[in-house]
Amino acid sequence: MATAEDLFMALEQFVQRFNANKLVKKMVRDWDRHIFISVTDLELASTVVVADDAIKELVPGESGKKDISIIAPADVIIGIFTGKLNPAKEYAKGNVKFVGSPKDEMKVDAIIQYLWS
Amino acid sequence: MSTLQKVLRLRTLAATSIGLGLASSVYAAVVQVGHTAGDRYIWAAILLAAFVCIMAARNFSELARRFPNAGGVQVYVRNAFGERASNTVSLMYIILAVAAGAAEAYVFASVLRIIFKTFNLTLLASFPLEAWIFLVLLTFLGINLVGVSVAGKVQELLTFTLLVLLVSLSVYALFQPSSHAVSQSARVDGLMFTQAVAYAIYLFIGFEWITPLAEEAEDVNSLGKAMTLAIVTLGIAYSLFGTAVVKHVDTASLLNSTTPHMEFARLLAGKAGIMIMGVISVIATFTAFNAGIMGTSRLMYAMAREGVLPGFLAKVHLRFFTPWSSLMFIFLLQLLLTLFVIGTGSFKTPIFLAASVECIIYTLVSLAVLKLRGWKNVLAPGFTALVFGALTVLMLLPPTPPAVVILLAGGLILALAYSVFIVPRLAR
């Protein structure tokens, strides 16, 4: 079972990969969002703050704003953000819940797709 | 700990569930129902179809409570019968959406030509039907590529407006004097009447498309209520409309019309009637067609992302963030089907095809309930499965064109073969 440390390492890696990818940075142009990640089994949360075409910070817990929420157990969150699990498959199985507009949902999935393909 | 926001109320869910059933292509099906059942019994066939759809809705509601997630029918079937059956059902939904979309494009293009002719827009009216079908499909492709969507409140308002207009027109027609005598045949042909009930399933098409919203519903039980409310509302609206039509005209004279609602409106109120029904058609096509294409393109995108469909269908437009390759693919399929319809001259083929696919899906979902209940308390879902199984068979008997049987059999065999032989290879 994944630990809190595994989770934050995976998210940190994701942030580095995200900010190093030119195409992904182009994809988030004028798309400032607070992506709230809730880890159900560890009872932890984190917020990815996207602003000025990059991930600006990774805030533990809530940042006061939730444009998008991603809710799943730690193993699934780590799998998705490290490219080891397919978010679409996990979503269809009901292992991950997504709250946000369909357009934002498509954008997050596309970012993960382009980042790991 | 965060949970999903429960934002969707009964009214929004019901409006969304009604949405697809208010398409412009439905009126040709209403006329077919009247002609097959016998004009005098049109209301009975429509209300009986509503009743059996409510039985199907009970099954969807039970499964949505059991699996309240965004996967909807695919998840229910996967849990009952496994991955292959689930993939086959998803492919059947794509066939359904393509068929319904092709019917809608054909009918809406015909509506546009009638409006142009009536209001002496001769240049626009002179374009061939094929050109208008192409333009209609292209317009909706463009709208979806850019990602224009109807917000929940707007959907509620449009649905309410459509229902008020449709019911008002029907009630007005019912109170108008008519020189036409409704055929009073003494005996009802049981087989034909049951077949009319099967055709009437098209009037409620897509009521279950709200099941993926289970997580966002204020109360998961409201999903079942919303579907029932939607079916009852559509049942009343269409039985009123059908009864109004047969009061003034013999359905046999409208049977070969792609736009019987426009002809009925003209008969009733001349140019004003055409104007009102034209507005109804424009709103109906916009809401139903747009929701249908958007939902199907996202389903195809998700299937491509899951590795069930080829990867090229998972391409996302980098400016609009819409699944452009899935949208293009749907556009091509709908264009091919409408060309086939024009070629065969049978514009009702996609309507019958969509209704028969829907009956098969309702049968499968009833069987899924039986399986997940462990074959206990079998009476209600077992009966529903039998009813929809029988309706599927009846749907394929004449006067249904043979092309429907060929397309349905071909589609099912291809979907099944694809799920069994191709999907495992794609997964590898």
Coordinates of C-alpha atoms in Angstrom, one line a residue:
Chain A
M1 CA 0.0 0.0 0.0
A2 CA 1.3 3.4 -0.9
T3 CA 2.3 5.9 1.8
A4 CA 2.0 9.7 2.0
E5 CA 5.7 9.9 1.1
D6 CA 5.1 7.9 -2.1
L7 CA 2.3 10.2 -3.0
F8 CA 4.1 13.5 -2.6
M9 CA 7.1 12.1 -4.5
A10 CA 4.9 11.1 -7.3
L11 CA 3.2 14.5 -7.4
E12 CA 6.6 16.3 -7.2
Q13 CA 7.8 14.2 -10.2
F14 CA 4.7 15.1 -12.1
V15 CA 5.2 18.8 -11.5
Q16 CA 8.8 18.6 -12.8
R17 CA 7.8 16.7 -15.9
F18 CA 4.9 19.0 -16.5
N19 CA 7.0 22.2 -16.3
A20 CA 9.7 20.7 -18.5
N21 CA 7.3 19.9 -21.3
K22 CA 6.8 22.6 -23.9
L23 CA 3.7 21.2 -25.5
V24 CA 1.9 20.7 -22.2
K25 CA 2.8 24.3 -21.1
K26 CA 1.3 25.4 -24.4
M27 CA -1.8 23.4 -23.6
V28 CA -2.4 25.3 -20.3
R29 CA -2.0 28.8 -21.8
D30 CA -4.6 31.0 -20.2
W31 CA -5.8 28.1 -18.1
D32 CA -5.3 29.0 -14.5
R33 CA -6.8 26.3 -12.3
H34 CA -6.6 24.9 -8.8
I35 CA -6.7 21.1 -9.1
F36 CA -7.7 19.6 -5.7
I37 CA -6.5 16.0 -5.2
S38 CA -8.2 14.1 -2.4
V39 CA -6.6 10.7 -1.4
T40 CA -9.4 8.7 0.1
D41 CA -7.5 5.9 1.9
L42 CA -4.8 8.1 3.4
E43 CA -7.2 10.9 4.2
L44 CA -4.8 13.4 2.7
A45 CA -5.2 16.2 0.2
S46 CA -3.1 18.4 -2.0
T47 CA -3.7 21.2 -4.5
V48 CA -1.9 21.6 -7.8
V49 CA -1.9 25.3 -8.7
V50 CA -1.7 26.0 -12.5
A51 CA -1.0 29.6 -13.3
D52 CA 0.9 31.5 -16.0
D53 CA 1.3 28.4 -18.3
A54 CA 2.9 26.2 -15.6
I55 CA 2.4 24.5 -12.3
K56 CA 3.2 27.3 -9.8
E57 CA 3.0 25.3 -6.6
L58 CA 1.9 22.1 -4.9
V59 CA 0.0 23.1 -1.8
P60 CA -0.7 20.5 0.9
G61 CA -4.4 20.4 1.7
E62 CA -6.9 22.9 0.3
S63 CA -5.9 26.2 -1.3
G64 CA -9.2 27.8 -0.7
K65 CA -10.3 27.3 -4.3
K66 CA -11.3 24.1 -6.1
D67 CA -11.8 24.4 -9.9
I68 CA -11.3 20.7 -10.4
S69 CA -11.3 17.8 -7.9
I70 CA -9.8 14.4 -8.4
I71 CA -10.7 11.9 -5.8
A72 CA -9.2 8.4 -5.6
P73 CA -7.1 6.0 -3.3
A74 CA -3.4 6.6 -3.1
D75 CA -2.4 3.8 -5.4
V76 CA -4.7 5.1 -8.2
I77 CA -3.5 8.7 -7.8
I78 CA 0.1 7.7 -7.9
G79 CA -0.5 5.4 -10.9
I80 CA -2.3 8.1 -12.8
F81 CA 0.2 10.9 -12.1
T82 CA 3.2 8.7 -12.9
G83 CA 1.7 7.4 -16.1
K84 CA 1.5 3.8 -14.9
L85 CA -2.3 3.7 -14.8
N86 CA -4.7 4.8 -17.6
P87 CA -7.0 7.5 -16.1
A88 CA -9.8 6.7 -18.6
K89 CA -9.7 3.0 -17.5
E90 CA -9.7 3.9 -13.8
Y91 CA -12.6 6.4 -14.4
A92 CA -14.7 3.9 -16.3
K93 CA -14.1 1.3 -13.5
G94 CA -15.3 3.9 -10.9
N95 CA -11.9 4.0 -9.2
V96 CA -11.4 7.7 -9.6
K97 CA -13.9 10.5 -9.4
F98 CA -13.6 13.8 -11.2
V99 CA -15.5 17.0 -10.3
G100 CA -15.3 19.8 -12.8
S101 CA -16.5 20.9 -16.2
P102 CA -16.4 18.2 -19.0
K103 CA -13.9 20.5 -20.8
D104 CA -11.5 20.7 -17.8
E105 CA -11.9 16.9 -17.5
M106 CA -10.8 16.5 -21.1
K107 CA -7.9 18.9 -20.6
V108 CA -6.6 17.1 -17.6
D109 CA -6.8 13.8 -19.3
A110 CA -5.2 15.2 -22.5
I111 CA -2.3 16.6 -20.4
I112 CA -1.7 13.3 -18.7
Q113 CA -1.9 11.6 -22.1
Y114 CA 0.6 13.9 -23.8
L115 CA 2.9 13.9 -20.8
W116 CA 3.3 10.1 -20.7
S117 CA 2.9 9.1 -24.4
Chain B
M1 CA -12.3 14.3 3.3
S2 CA -13.8 15.7 0.1
T3 CA -16.8 14.1 -1.7
L4 CA -18.4 14.9 -5.0
Q5 CA -20.6 18.0 -5.1
K6 CA -24.2 16.8 -5.3
V7 CA -25.6 19.5 -7.6
L8 CA -28.1 18.0 -9.9
R9 CA -31.7 18.3 -8.9
L10 CA -34.6 16.3 -10.0
R11 CA -35.8 19.0 -12.4
T12 CA -32.4 19.2 -14.2
L13 CA -32.1 15.4 -14.4
A14 CA -35.6 15.1 -15.8
A15 CA -35.0 17.9 -18.4
T16 CA -31.8 16.1 -19.5
S17 CA -33.5 12.8 -19.7
I18 CA -36.3 14.3 -21.8
G19 CA -33.8 16.1 -24.1
L20 CA -33.0 13.4 -26.6
G21 CA -36.6 12.3 -26.8
L22 CA -37.7 15.7 -28.1
A23 CA -35.8 15.4 -31.5
S24 CA -37.3 16.4 -34.8
S25 CA -37.1 12.9 -36.2
V26 CA -39.6 11.6 -33.6
Y27 CA -42.7 12.9 -35.5
A28 CA -42.1 10.5 -38.3
A29 CA -42.1 7.7 -35.7
V30 CA -45.4 9.0 -34.2
V31 CA -47.0 8.7 -37.6
Q32 CA -45.6 5.2 -38.1
V33 CA -47.0 4.2 -34.7
G34 CA -50.5 5.6 -35.6
H35 CA -50.5 3.8 -38.9
T36 CA -49.4 0.5 -37.5
A37 CA -51.6 0.5 -34.4
G38 CA -54.6 2.0 -36.2
D39 CA -55.1 5.7 -36.0
R40 CA -57.8 5.3 -33.3
Y41 CA -55.3 3.6 -30.9
I42 CA -52.3 5.8 -31.4
W43 CA -52.5 7.1 -27.8
A44 CA -52.7 3.6 -26.4
A45 CA -49.6 2.4 -28.3
I46 CA -47.6 5.4 -27.1
L47 CA -48.7 5.1 -23.5
L48 CA -48.1 1.4 -23.4
A49 CA -44.6 2.0 -24.8
A50 CA -44.1 4.6 -22.0
F51 CA -45.2 2.0 -19.5
V52 CA -42.6 -0.6 -20.7
C53 CA -39.9 2.1 -20.8
I54 CA -40.7 2.9 -17.1
M55 CA -40.1 -0.8 -16.4
A56 CA -36.7 -0.5 -18.1
A57 CA -36.1 2.7 -16.1
R58 CA -36.6 0.8 -12.9
N59 CA -33.8 -1.5 -13.9
F60 CA -31.5 1.4 -14.7
S61 CA -32.4 3.0 -11.4
E62 CA -31.6 -0.1 -9.4
L63 CA -28.2 -0.4 -11.2
A64 CA -27.4 3.3 -10.8
R65 CA -28.0 2.9 -7.0
R66 CA -25.7 -0.1 -7.0
F67 CA -23.0 1.4 -9.1
P68 CA -23.3 5.2 -8.7
N69 CA -20.5 6.2 -11.0
A70 CA -19.8 7.9 -14.3
G71 CA -19.4 4.7 -16.2
G72 CA -23.2 4.1 -16.4
V73 CA -24.5 1.2 -18.5
Q74 CA -20.9 0.1 -19.5
V75 CA -20.2 -0.5 -15.8
Y76 CA -23.5 -2.3 -15.1
V77 CA -22.9 -4.7 -18.0
R78 CA -19.2 -5.2 -17.2
N79 CA -20.1 -6.2 -13.6
A80 CA -22.8 -8.6 -14.8
F81 CA -21.3 -10.1 -17.9
G82 CA -17.7 -9.0 -18.2
E83 CA -15.5 -6.8 -20.4
R84 CA -16.5 -8.2 -23.8
A85 CA -20.2 -7.7 -23.2
S86 CA -19.6 -4.2 -21.9
N87 CA -17.5 -3.2 -24.9
T88 CA -20.2 -4.6 -27.2
V89 CA -22.9 -2.5 -25.4
S90 CA -20.7 0.6 -25.8
L91 CA -20.3 -0.1 -29.5
M92 CA -24.1 -0.6 -29.8
Y93 CA -24.6 2.8 -28.2
I94 CA -22.4 4.3 -30.9
I95 CA -24.5 2.6 -33.6
L96 CA -27.6 3.9 -31.9
A97 CA -26.3 7.5 -31.8
V98 CA -25.0 7.4 -35.4
A99 CA -28.4 6.1 -36.6
A100 CA -30.4 8.6 -34.6
G101 CA -28.1 11.4 -35.7
A102 CA -28.5 10.4 -39.4
A103 CA -32.3 10.4 -39.0
E104 CA -32.2 13.8 -37.3
A105 CA -30.0 15.3 -40.0
Y106 CA -32.2 14.0 -42.8
V107 CA -35.4 15.3 -41.1
F108 CA -34.0 18.6 -40.1
A109 CA -32.6 19.3 -43.6
S110 CA -36.1 18.6 -44.9
V111 CA -37.6 21.0 -42.3
L112 CA -35.2 23.8 -43.4
R113 CA -36.3 23.3 -47.1
I114 CA -40.0 23.5 -46.1
I115 CA -39.3 26.7 -44.2
F116 CA -37.4 28.3 -47.1
K117 CA -40.1 27.3 -49.6
T118 CA -42.9 28.6 -47.4
F119 CA -41.3 31.9 -46.9
N120 CA -40.3 32.2 -50.5
L121 CA -36.5 32.0 -50.0
T122 CA -36.2 30.4 -53.4
L123 CA -32.4 30.4 -53.7
L124 CA -32.0 28.5 -50.4
A125 CA -34.9 26.2 -51.2
S126 CA -33.3 25.3 -54.6
F127 CA -30.4 23.6 -53.0
P128 CA -30.8 19.8 -53.1
L129 CA -31.6 17.9 -49.9
E130 CA -28.2 16.3 -49.9
A131 CA -26.5 19.7 -49.7
W132 CA -28.6 20.6 -46.7
I133 CA -27.9 17.3 -44.9
F134 CA -24.2 17.8 -45.5
L135 CA -24.5 21.4 -44.2
V136 CA -26.5 20.3 -41.1
L137 CA -24.0 17.6 -40.2
L138 CA -21.1 20.0 -40.9
T139 CA -22.6 22.7 -38.7
F140 CA -23.0 20.3 -35.8
L141 CA -19.5 19.0 -36.3
G142 CA -18.3 22.6 -36.1
I143 CA -20.3 23.4 -33.0
N144 CA -18.9 20.3 -31.3
L145 CA -15.4 20.9 -32.4
V146 CA -15.4 24.4 -30.9
G147 CA -17.0 22.9 -27.8
V148 CA -20.3 24.8 -27.6
S149 CA -22.5 23.1 -25.0
V150 CA -25.9 23.8 -23.5
A151 CA -25.7 24.6 -19.8
G152 CA -28.0 22.8 -17.4
K153 CA -30.3 25.9 -16.9
V154 CA -30.5 26.6 -20.6
Q155 CA -31.3 22.9 -21.2
E156 CA -34.2 23.1 -18.6
L157 CA -35.5 26.3 -20.3
L158 CA -35.3 24.8 -23.8
T159 CA -37.0 21.6 -22.8
F160 CA -39.7 23.4 -21.0
T161 CA -40.3 25.7 -23.9
L162 CA -40.4 22.8 -26.4
L163 CA -42.9 20.9 -24.2
V164 CA -45.2 24.0 -23.8
L165 CA -45.2 24.7 -27.5
L166 CA -45.8 21.0 -28.5
V167 CA -48.6 20.5 -25.9
S168 CA -50.2 23.9 -26.7
L169 CA -50.2 23.1 -30.4
S170 CA -51.7 19.6 -29.8
V171 CA -54.4 20.9 -27.4
Y172 CA -55.3 23.7 -29.9
A173 CA -55.6 21.1 -32.7
L174 CA -57.7 18.8 -30.5
F175 CA -60.2 21.6 -30.0
Q176 CA -60.4 22.7 -33.6
P177 CA -63.2 21.3 -35.7
S178 CA -62.2 18.7 -38.3
S179 CA -63.9 17.3 -41.4
H180 CA -61.7 14.3 -41.2
A181 CA -63.2 11.1 -39.7
V182 CA -60.8 9.0 -37.7
S183 CA -60.8 5.4 -39.0
Q184 CA -63.0 3.4 -36.6
S185 CA -62.0 -0.2 -37.3
A186 CA -63.8 -2.4 -34.9
R187 CA -61.0 -4.9 -34.3
V188 CA -57.5 -4.3 -33.2
D189 CA -54.8 -6.4 -34.8
G190 CA -52.8 -7.5 -31.7
L191 CA -49.6 -8.2 -33.6
M192 CA -49.7 -4.9 -35.4
F193 CA -50.6 -3.0 -32.2
T194 CA -47.6 -4.6 -30.4
Q195 CA -45.4 -3.7 -33.3
A196 CA -46.6 -0.1 -33.0
V197 CA -45.6 -0.2 -29.3
A198 CA -42.1 -1.3 -30.5
Y199 CA -41.9 1.6 -32.9
A200 CA -43.0 4.0 -30.1
I201 CA -39.9 3.1 -28.1
Y202 CA -38.1 5.6 -30.4
L203 CA -40.1 8.4 -28.8
F204 CA -38.4 7.8 -25.5
I205 CA -34.9 7.3 -26.9
G206 CA -32.0 8.1 -24.6
F207 CA -34.0 8.6 -21.4
E208 CA -31.3 6.5 -19.6
W209 CA -28.4 8.7 -20.7
I210 CA -28.6 10.4 -17.3
T211 CA -27.3 7.3 -15.4
P212 CA -23.6 8.5 -15.7
L213 CA -24.7 11.5 -13.6
A214 CA -25.5 9.3 -10.6
E215 CA -22.6 10.7 -8.6
E216 CA -23.6 14.3 -9.2
A217 CA -27.3 13.8 -8.3
E218 CA -28.5 15.4 -5.1
D219 CA -30.1 12.0 -4.3
V220 CA -29.3 8.9 -6.2
N221 CA -32.9 7.9 -5.9
S222 CA -33.9 11.0 -7.9
L223 CA -32.4 9.4 -11.0
G224 CA -35.2 6.8 -11.2
K225 CA -37.8 9.5 -10.5
A226 CA -36.3 11.7 -13.2
M227 CA -36.4 9.0 -15.8
T228 CA -40.0 8.1 -14.9
L229 CA -41.0 11.8 -14.9
A230 CA -39.3 12.2 -18.3
I231 CA -41.0 9.1 -19.8
V232 CA -44.5 10.1 -18.4
T233 CA -44.0 13.7 -19.8
L234 CA -42.9 12.5 -23.2
G235 CA -45.7 9.9 -23.2
I236 CA -48.4 12.4 -22.5
A237 CA -46.9 15.0 -24.9
Y238 CA -46.7 12.5 -27.8
S239 CA -50.0 10.8 -27.2
L240 CA -51.6 14.3 -27.3
F241 CA -49.8 15.2 -30.4
G242 CA -50.6 11.8 -32.1
T243 CA -54.3 12.1 -31.2
A244 CA -54.4 15.6 -32.5
V245 CA -52.8 14.5 -35.8
V246 CA -55.2 11.6 -36.4
K247 CA -58.2 13.9 -35.6
H248 CA -57.3 16.1 -38.6
V249 CA -55.5 13.8 -41.1
D250 CA -55.2 10.1 -41.9
T251 CA -51.7 8.9 -40.9
A252 CA -51.5 6.9 -44.2
S253 CA -51.3 10.2 -46.1
L254 CA -48.3 11.3 -43.9
L255 CA -46.6 7.9 -43.9
N256 CA -44.1 8.8 -46.6
S257 CA -43.4 12.3 -45.3
T258 CA -40.1 13.0 -43.6
T259 CA -41.7 16.0 -41.9
P260 CA -45.2 15.0 -41.0
H261 CA -45.2 17.5 -38.1
M262 CA -44.6 20.4 -40.6
E263 CA -47.4 19.2 -42.9
F264 CA -49.7 18.8 -39.9
A265 CA -48.8 22.4 -38.7
R266 CA -49.4 23.8 -42.2
L267 CA -52.8 22.1 -42.3
L268 CA -53.7 23.5 -38.9
A269 CA -52.5 27.0 -39.1
G270 CA -50.9 27.7 -42.5
K271 CA -47.7 29.8 -42.4
A272 CA -48.1 30.5 -38.7
G273 CA -48.2 26.8 -38.1
I274 CA -45.0 26.3 -40.2
M275 CA -43.4 29.1 -38.2
I276 CA -44.2 27.6 -34.8
M277 CA -43.3 24.0 -35.8
G278 CA -40.2 25.3 -37.4
V279 CA -39.1 26.9 -34.1
I280 CA -39.9 23.6 -32.3
S281 CA -37.8 21.7 -34.8
V282 CA -34.8 24.0 -34.6
I283 CA -34.7 23.9 -30.8
A284 CA -35.4 20.2 -30.7
T285 CA -32.6 19.4 -33.2
F286 CA -30.1 21.7 -31.6
T287 CA -30.6 20.2 -28.1
A288 CA -31.1 16.6 -29.0
F289 CA -28.4 16.4 -31.8
N290 CA -25.8 18.4 -29.9
A291 CA -26.2 16.3 -26.7
G292 CA -26.2 13.1 -28.8
I293 CA -23.0 14.0 -30.7
M294 CA -21.2 15.4 -27.7
G295 CA -22.0 12.3 -25.5
T296 CA -21.1 9.9 -28.3
S297 CA -17.8 11.6 -29.1
R298 CA -16.8 11.5 -25.4
L299 CA -17.8 7.9 -25.2
M300 CA -15.6 7.1 -28.3
Y301 CA -12.7 9.2 -26.9
A302 CA -13.0 7.3 -23.5
M303 CA -13.1 3.9 -25.3
A304 CA -10.0 4.9 -27.4
R305 CA -8.2 6.0 -24.2
E306 CA -9.1 2.7 -22.6
G307 CA -7.6 0.9 -25.5
V308 CA -11.0 -0.5 -26.7
L309 CA -11.1 1.6 -29.9
P310 CA -8.0 2.5 -32.0
G311 CA -5.8 5.2 -30.5
F312 CA -6.3 7.7 -33.3
L313 CA -9.8 8.3 -31.9
A314 CA -8.3 9.7 -28.7
K315 CA -6.9 12.8 -30.4
V316 CA -7.7 16.0 -28.6
H317 CA -7.9 19.5 -30.2
L318 CA -5.2 21.5 -28.5
R319 CA -7.1 24.7 -28.6
F320 CA -10.7 23.7 -27.9
F321 CA -10.0 20.5 -26.0
T322 CA -12.6 18.5 -27.8
P323 CA -12.1 15.0 -29.2
W324 CA -11.8 16.1 -32.8
S325 CA -10.9 12.7 -34.3
S326 CA -13.9 11.0 -32.7
L327 CA -16.1 13.9 -33.9
M328 CA -14.8 13.6 -37.4
F329 CA -15.4 9.8 -37.3
I330 CA -19.0 10.2 -36.2
F331 CA -19.5 12.9 -38.9
L332 CA -18.3 10.4 -41.5
L333 CA -20.4 7.6 -40.2
Q334 CA -23.5 9.7 -40.1
L335 CA -22.8 11.1 -43.6
L336 CA -22.4 7.5 -45.0
L337 CA -25.6 6.4 -43.3
T338 CA -27.6 9.3 -44.6
L339 CA -26.2 8.7 -48.1
F340 CA -27.3 5.1 -47.7
V341 CA -30.8 6.3 -46.6
I342 CA -31.0 8.6 -49.6
G343 CA -29.9 5.8 -51.9
T344 CA -32.4 3.3 -50.6
G345 CA -35.2 5.9 -50.3
S346 CA -36.1 4.6 -46.8
F347 CA -35.6 7.6 -44.5
K348 CA -37.1 5.6 -41.5
T349 CA -34.3 3.0 -41.7
P350 CA -32.1 4.9 -39.1
I351 CA -35.2 5.4 -36.9
F352 CA -36.1 1.7 -36.8
L353 CA -32.4 0.8 -36.4
A354 CA -32.0 3.1 -33.4
A355 CA -35.2 1.8 -31.8
S356 CA -34.2 -1.8 -32.2
V357 CA -30.7 -1.2 -30.8
E358 CA -32.4 0.5 -27.8
C359 CA -34.7 -2.5 -27.3
I360 CA -31.7 -4.8 -27.3
I361 CA -29.9 -2.6 -24.7
Y362 CA -33.0 -2.6 -22.5
T363 CA -33.1 -6.4 -22.7
L364 CA -29.4 -6.7 -21.8
V365 CA -29.8 -4.3 -18.8
S366 CA -32.8 -6.3 -17.5
L367 CA -30.7 -9.5 -17.8
A368 CA -27.9 -7.6 -16.0
V369 CA -30.2 -6.9 -13.1
L370 CA -31.3 -10.6 -13.0
K371 CA -27.6 -11.7 -12.9
L372 CA -26.6 -9.2 -10.3
R373 CA -29.5 -10.2 -8.1
G374 CA -28.2 -13.7 -8.3
W375 CA -31.3 -14.8 -10.3
K376 CA -33.5 -14.1 -7.2
N377 CA -36.7 -11.9 -7.3
V378 CA -36.7 -12.5 -11.1
L379 CA -40.3 -11.5 -11.8
A380 CA -40.1 -7.7 -12.7
P381 CA -36.7 -7.7 -14.5
G382 CA -37.4 -11.1 -16.1
F383 CA -40.7 -9.8 -17.5
T384 CA -39.0 -6.6 -18.7
A385 CA -36.3 -8.7 -20.5
L386 CA -39.0 -10.8 -22.2
V387 CA -41.0 -7.8 -23.2
F388 CA -38.0 -6.0 -24.8
G389 CA -36.8 -9.2 -26.4
A390 CA -40.2 -9.7 -28.0
L391 CA -40.3 -6.0 -29.0
T392 CA -36.9 -6.4 -30.7
V393 CA -38.2 -9.3 -32.8
L394 CA -41.4 -7.4 -33.7
M395 CA -39.4 -4.4 -34.7
L396 CA -37.7 -6.4 -37.4
L397 CA -40.8 -7.7 -39.0
P398 CA -42.4 -6.0 -42.1
P399 CA -43.3 -3.2 -42.6
T400 CA -39.8 -2.5 -41.2
P401 CA -37.6 -2.2 -44.3
P402 CA -35.2 -5.3 -44.7
A403 CA -32.3 -2.8 -44.7
V404 CA -32.8 -2.4 -41.0
V405 CA -32.4 -6.1 -40.4
I406 CA -29.3 -6.2 -42.5
L407 CA -27.8 -3.1 -40.8
L408 CA -28.7 -4.3 -37.3
A409 CA -27.4 -7.9 -37.8
G410 CA -24.2 -6.5 -39.5
G411 CA -23.7 -4.0 -36.8
L412 CA -24.2 -6.5 -34.0
I413 CA -21.9 -9.1 -35.6
L414 CA -19.2 -6.5 -36.2
A415 CA -19.5 -5.1 -32.6
L416 CA -19.3 -8.6 -31.1
A417 CA -16.4 -9.7 -33.4
Y418 CA -14.6 -6.5 -32.7
S419 CA -15.0 -7.0 -28.9
V420 CA -13.9 -10.7 -29.0
F421 CA -11.0 -10.5 -31.6
I422 CA -9.8 -7.0 -32.0
V423 CA -10.0 -5.5 -28.5
P424 CA -7.6 -8.1 -26.9
R425 CA -5.1 -7.3 -29.7
L426 CA -5.4 -3.6 -29.1
A427 CA -4.9 -4.1 -25.4
R428 CA -1.7 -6.0 -26.0

